[in-house]
XYZ file of C-alpha atoms in Angstrom:
338
model
C -4.035 -15.336 -24.771
C -5.076 -13.054 -21.947
C -8.748 -12.280 -21.344
C -10.356 -8.941 -21.949
C -11.317 -7.019 -18.843
C -15.036 -7.279 -18.015
C -17.478 -4.439 -18.414
C -16.863 -1.944 -15.622
C -19.304 -1.338 -12.804
C -20.526 1.915 -11.284
C -18.678 5.101 -12.197
C -17.076 6.711 -9.157
C -18.391 9.879 -7.620
C -15.942 12.733 -7.050
C -14.107 12.549 -3.724
C -14.488 15.522 -1.406
C -11.258 16.757 0.139
C -10.941 16.988 3.902
C -10.830 20.558 5.178
C -7.765 21.857 7.002
C -5.295 24.698 7.321
C -1.982 24.253 5.540
C 0.981 24.446 7.883
C 4.587 23.307 7.878
C 5.768 21.597 11.038
C 9.187 22.128 12.551
C 11.131 18.931 13.042
C 13.203 18.309 16.128
C 16.936 18.782 15.668
C 17.764 15.728 17.738
C 15.078 13.078 18.014
C 16.190 10.207 20.236
C 14.998 6.634 19.702
C 16.545 3.623 21.425
C 19.553 5.622 22.504
C 20.374 6.845 19.002
C 19.913 10.448 17.908
C 18.198 11.125 14.601
C 19.033 14.482 13.035
C 16.638 14.368 10.132
C 15.216 17.818 9.523
C 14.729 19.018 5.973
C 16.753 22.052 4.784
C 15.891 25.037 6.945
C 14.581 22.822 9.722
C 11.068 22.515 8.265
C 9.502 19.131 7.610
C 6.717 18.896 5.047
C 3.770 16.877 6.245
C 3.726 13.278 5.012
C 1.527 12.238 2.139
C -1.314 10.092 3.454
C -2.198 6.799 1.749
C -5.414 4.981 2.633
C -4.469 1.390 3.511
C -6.749 -0.855 1.426
C -8.978 2.214 1.209
C -10.541 3.768 4.298
C -10.545 0.297 5.775
C -11.564 1.301 9.290
C -14.846 2.608 7.868
C -15.715 -0.030 5.253
C -14.510 -3.502 4.334
C -10.966 -3.397 2.991
C -10.360 -3.210 -0.766
C -14.022 -2.541 -1.546
C -15.455 0.155 -3.779
C -16.932 1.788 -0.673
C -13.562 1.870 1.104
C -11.846 3.576 -1.828
C -14.633 6.091 -2.441
C -14.521 6.939 1.259
C -10.745 7.396 1.043
C -11.239 9.998 -1.674
C -13.949 11.710 0.357
C -11.605 11.677 3.368
C -9.048 13.599 1.323
C -6.354 10.908 1.160
C -3.431 11.830 -1.089
C -3.299 8.255 -2.301
C -4.587 4.748 -1.786
C -2.895 1.387 -1.330
C -4.047 -1.964 -2.657
C -2.899 -5.586 -2.685
C -3.328 -7.661 -5.825
C -3.769 -11.318 -6.720
C -4.525 -13.154 -9.963
C -7.704 -15.129 -10.524
C -7.759 -18.445 -12.349
C -8.644 -16.592 -15.561
C -5.852 -14.046 -15.002
C -7.779 -10.985 -13.853
C -6.028 -8.718 -11.348
C -8.258 -8.428 -8.278
C -7.853 -6.371 -5.119
C -7.498 -8.672 -2.119
C -4.925 -8.968 0.647
C -5.154 -12.666 1.459
C -4.401 -15.532 -0.896
C -7.528 -17.225 0.497
C -11.109 -15.985 0.518
C -12.073 -17.049 4.031
C -11.357 -13.880 6.048
C -12.894 -11.190 3.827
C -15.766 -12.920 2.020
C -18.416 -15.585 2.434
C -16.341 -17.901 0.244
C -13.511 -20.274 1.033
C -10.348 -21.483 -0.630
C -7.634 -19.878 -2.772
C -8.351 -16.805 -4.874
C -6.202 -18.324 -7.622
C -8.633 -21.219 -8.049
C -11.643 -18.996 -8.809
C -12.583 -17.151 -11.984
C -13.593 -13.520 -11.777
C -17.166 -14.504 -12.572
C -17.153 -16.905 -9.624
C -15.732 -14.244 -7.313
C -18.496 -11.853 -8.359
C -21.004 -14.200 -6.741
C -19.422 -13.735 -3.300
C -20.051 -11.099 -0.642
C -16.892 -9.121 0.171
C -18.399 -6.390 2.331
C -20.948 -7.663 4.866
C -18.348 -9.127 7.250
C -17.372 -5.585 8.276
C -20.886 -4.785 9.493
C -20.901 -1.268 8.015
C -23.903 -0.060 6.036
C -22.809 1.007 2.549
C -24.423 4.186 1.158
C -26.201 3.733 -2.164
C -23.757 6.140 -3.798
C -20.916 3.744 -2.930
C -22.414 0.885 -4.917
C -24.396 -2.259 -4.301
C -23.004 -5.230 -2.419
C -22.381 -6.989 -5.741
C -20.199 -4.060 -6.890
C -17.757 -4.064 -3.971
C -15.132 -6.484 -5.329
C -12.777 -4.514 -7.576
C -10.374 -5.391 -10.349
C -7.358 -3.143 -10.904
C -8.992 -1.384 -13.897
C -12.101 -0.750 -11.817
C -10.016 0.856 -9.081
C -8.416 3.094 -11.699
C -11.909 4.153 -12.770
C -12.730 5.072 -9.168
C -9.548 7.133 -8.881
C -10.109 8.838 -12.227
C -13.325 10.174 -10.735
C -11.501 11.961 -7.908
C -11.217 15.259 -9.765
C -7.639 15.748 -8.528
C -4.249 14.010 -8.655
C -4.247 10.749 -6.698
C -1.443 8.326 -5.925
C -1.845 4.552 -6.158
C 0.490 2.139 -4.367
C 0.136 -1.427 -5.675
C 1.492 -4.216 -3.482
C 2.247 -7.449 -5.299
C 1.539 -10.324 -2.934
C 3.870 -13.307 -2.684
C 4.157 -16.219 -2.583
C 1.831 -16.451 -5.573
C 0.996 -19.668 -7.438
C 1.573 -17.638 -10.598
C 4.999 -16.476 -9.391
C 6.321 -13.493 -11.378
C 3.508 -13.757 -13.895
C 1.643 -11.617 -11.362
C 3.992 -8.690 -12.033
C 3.813 -9.189 -15.801
C 0.027 -9.279 -15.787
C -0.250 -6.161 -13.602
C 2.001 -4.244 -15.997
C 0.047 -5.564 -18.971
C -3.232 -4.366 -17.465
C -1.758 -0.957 -16.643
C -0.453 -0.536 -20.196
C -3.915 -1.336 -21.544
C -5.222 1.483 -19.320
C -2.775 4.013 -20.774
C 0.027 3.765 -18.205
C 3.167 5.699 -19.155
C 6.233 3.885 -17.740
C 8.425 6.993 -17.832
C 6.203 8.991 -15.498
C 4.364 5.945 -14.088
C 1.031 7.700 -14.513
C -2.417 6.781 -15.798
C -4.321 10.013 -16.391
C -4.520 11.688 -12.940
C -3.190 8.606 -11.120
C 0.502 8.293 -10.170
C 1.383 4.610 -9.746
C 4.074 3.008 -7.592
C 4.793 -0.665 -6.963
C 5.627 -2.445 -3.699
C 6.555 -5.907 -2.506
C 8.224 -7.689 0.376
C 9.643 -10.095 -2.213
C 13.111 -9.124 -3.477
C 12.475 -11.320 -6.540
C 9.381 -9.259 -7.324
C 11.288 -6.004 -6.888
C 14.161 -7.119 -9.120
C 11.702 -8.295 -11.780
C 9.863 -4.961 -11.711
C 13.154 -3.103 -12.136
C 13.386 -4.555 -15.651
C 10.309 -2.540 -16.718
C 9.751 0.227 -14.157
C 12.073 3.118 -13.184
C 13.583 2.527 -9.745
C 12.054 5.688 -8.283
C 8.586 4.134 -8.586
C 9.429 0.896 -6.769
C 9.203 0.339 -3.012
C 10.989 -2.461 -1.172
C 8.871 -3.362 1.850
C 10.610 -4.525 5.021
C 9.419 -5.626 8.437
C 11.196 -6.058 11.758
C 11.203 -9.849 12.071
C 12.915 -12.302 14.382
C 12.992 -16.046 13.805
C 11.369 -16.638 17.198
C 8.463 -14.272 16.466
C 7.852 -15.725 13.008
C 7.862 -19.304 14.233
C 5.477 -18.496 17.057
C 3.137 -16.520 14.829
C 2.911 -19.297 12.270
C 2.037 -21.871 14.904
C 4.302 -24.455 13.272
C 6.516 -27.052 14.873
C 10.108 -26.420 15.835
C 11.699 -27.842 12.672
C 9.158 -26.784 10.036
C 8.493 -23.453 11.696
C 12.200 -22.777 11.988
C 12.795 -23.491 8.297
C 9.971 -21.182 7.204
C 11.075 -18.494 9.646
C 14.656 -18.628 8.401
C 13.431 -18.232 4.814
C 11.327 -15.202 5.771
C 14.233 -13.689 7.679
C 16.496 -14.202 4.660
C 13.929 -12.387 2.518
C 13.966 -9.469 4.957
C 17.757 -9.267 4.877
C 17.800 -9.328 1.066
C 15.246 -6.512 1.027
C 17.485 -4.486 3.322
C 20.431 -5.104 0.996
C 18.387 -3.770 -1.929
C 17.721 -0.586 0.034
C 21.328 -0.309 1.216
C 22.485 -0.518 -2.411
C 20.014 2.109 -3.576
C 18.476 -0.166 -6.199
C 15.024 1.349 -5.579
C 13.901 4.808 -4.570
C 11.304 3.916 -1.951
C 11.789 2.241 1.426
C 8.676 0.701 2.981
C 9.287 -0.242 6.620
C 6.587 -0.983 9.156
C 6.194 1.479 12.015
C 7.752 -1.040 14.438
C 10.822 -1.165 12.212
C 11.061 2.643 12.325
C 10.930 2.622 16.123
C 13.403 -0.210 16.622
C 16.046 0.575 13.967
C 16.831 4.304 14.128
C 20.358 3.900 12.755
C 19.075 2.138 9.637
C 16.344 4.746 9.152
C 18.893 7.566 9.429
C 21.231 5.845 6.968
C 18.529 5.401 4.338
C 17.135 8.923 4.760
C 20.578 10.475 4.472
C 21.181 8.355 1.354
C 18.101 9.877 -0.255
C 15.582 7.080 0.129
C 11.983 8.186 0.174
C 9.990 6.523 2.964
C 6.488 5.057 2.943
C 5.793 3.774 6.462
C 2.941 1.404 7.338
C 0.540 1.114 9.135
C 0.385 4.478 10.924
C -2.890 4.882 12.844
C -2.110 6.238 16.315
C -1.514 9.909 17.071
C 1.861 8.998 18.579
C 3.003 7.227 15.419
C 1.788 10.053 13.177
C 3.752 12.547 15.271
C 6.855 10.355 15.173
C 6.763 10.036 11.389
C 6.362 13.764 10.894
C 9.093 14.502 13.405
C 11.521 12.229 11.583
C 10.762 13.702 8.174
C 9.024 10.587 6.810
C 7.563 11.508 3.429
C 4.620 9.079 3.178
C 2.466 7.152 5.638
C -0.110 4.436 5.054
C -3.093 4.341 7.411
C -6.479 2.716 7.937
C -7.878 6.073 9.147
C -6.863 8.744 6.613
C -9.398 11.362 7.749
C -8.117 11.215 11.326
C -4.468 11.329 10.280
C -5.070 14.275 7.952
C -6.904 16.062 10.748
C -3.907 15.591 13.012
C -1.566 16.869 10.321
C -3.925 19.859 9.859
C -3.492 20.256 6.133
C -5.556 19.627 3.026
C -4.499 16.907 0.572
C -1.330 17.485 -1.420
C -1.738 18.303 -5.099
C 0.729 15.778 -6.467
C 3.869 16.565 -4.448
């Protein structure tokens, strides 16, 4: 038996769209990266501006994944928001990036070992040092479940996109995917259109197993295979593990990356989710996937240079910690559900 969702917290205020002048940009006919020429203009040579997703909310302004961060994202005019999800011990879907509590709360230990009630006792916002306006909720209201995020987005007063990243490895394995879909169905999610009221939902993971499992229940066009530009040497060094153990883990992660690339090569999903470093370093792969009709959601795009690159290449979606700044650079108001 799965638990009922708890009583919801504060109802979201309407988000205020960022002001701007709509304008189509002209893409370069021959953009060169690493010696390869990308010829990626849309028909007629005009590139629509990318949709802008707020990465864990407006996470440069407020603590990531908090009510304040998501309300600020709506006020910033973001076309959509991104979230990472984990399961609690009592099977609630909560919005957190890390499997452990240490970095983004005053708690410690695995998220999976705490009940939702226990998590509610922790502080998930003060570490950022940003004062939260009263209209964005009290400190005790900042941790969000997936249904609570949907409530926030329902209050936007306009179409909003939601990108859900399923985090692996998870102690609950693919039960994470099943529980997320179960919660969405209870909220009125329509699998055919992948919408809940005004919210258009897509699913993402670095895990090919997660992606293949989702394909059993979700149309391919709403699934994004995430990929990163990894080398065994970089992974081993970043993990700080010994030569043998670190090498084994690094090889496993590299194998996961290669399997994700095979999924995109085969066209099993409609969305490709490379990091911005991947876009810079692998122009031939980017061209191949774009020409094959993959839709791109590139992360994490914060600098003016990276925003310009993505627009120049015809990238359709970008994820950023600073949506207001990116939208200002793109000089357009939020899309109405493109």
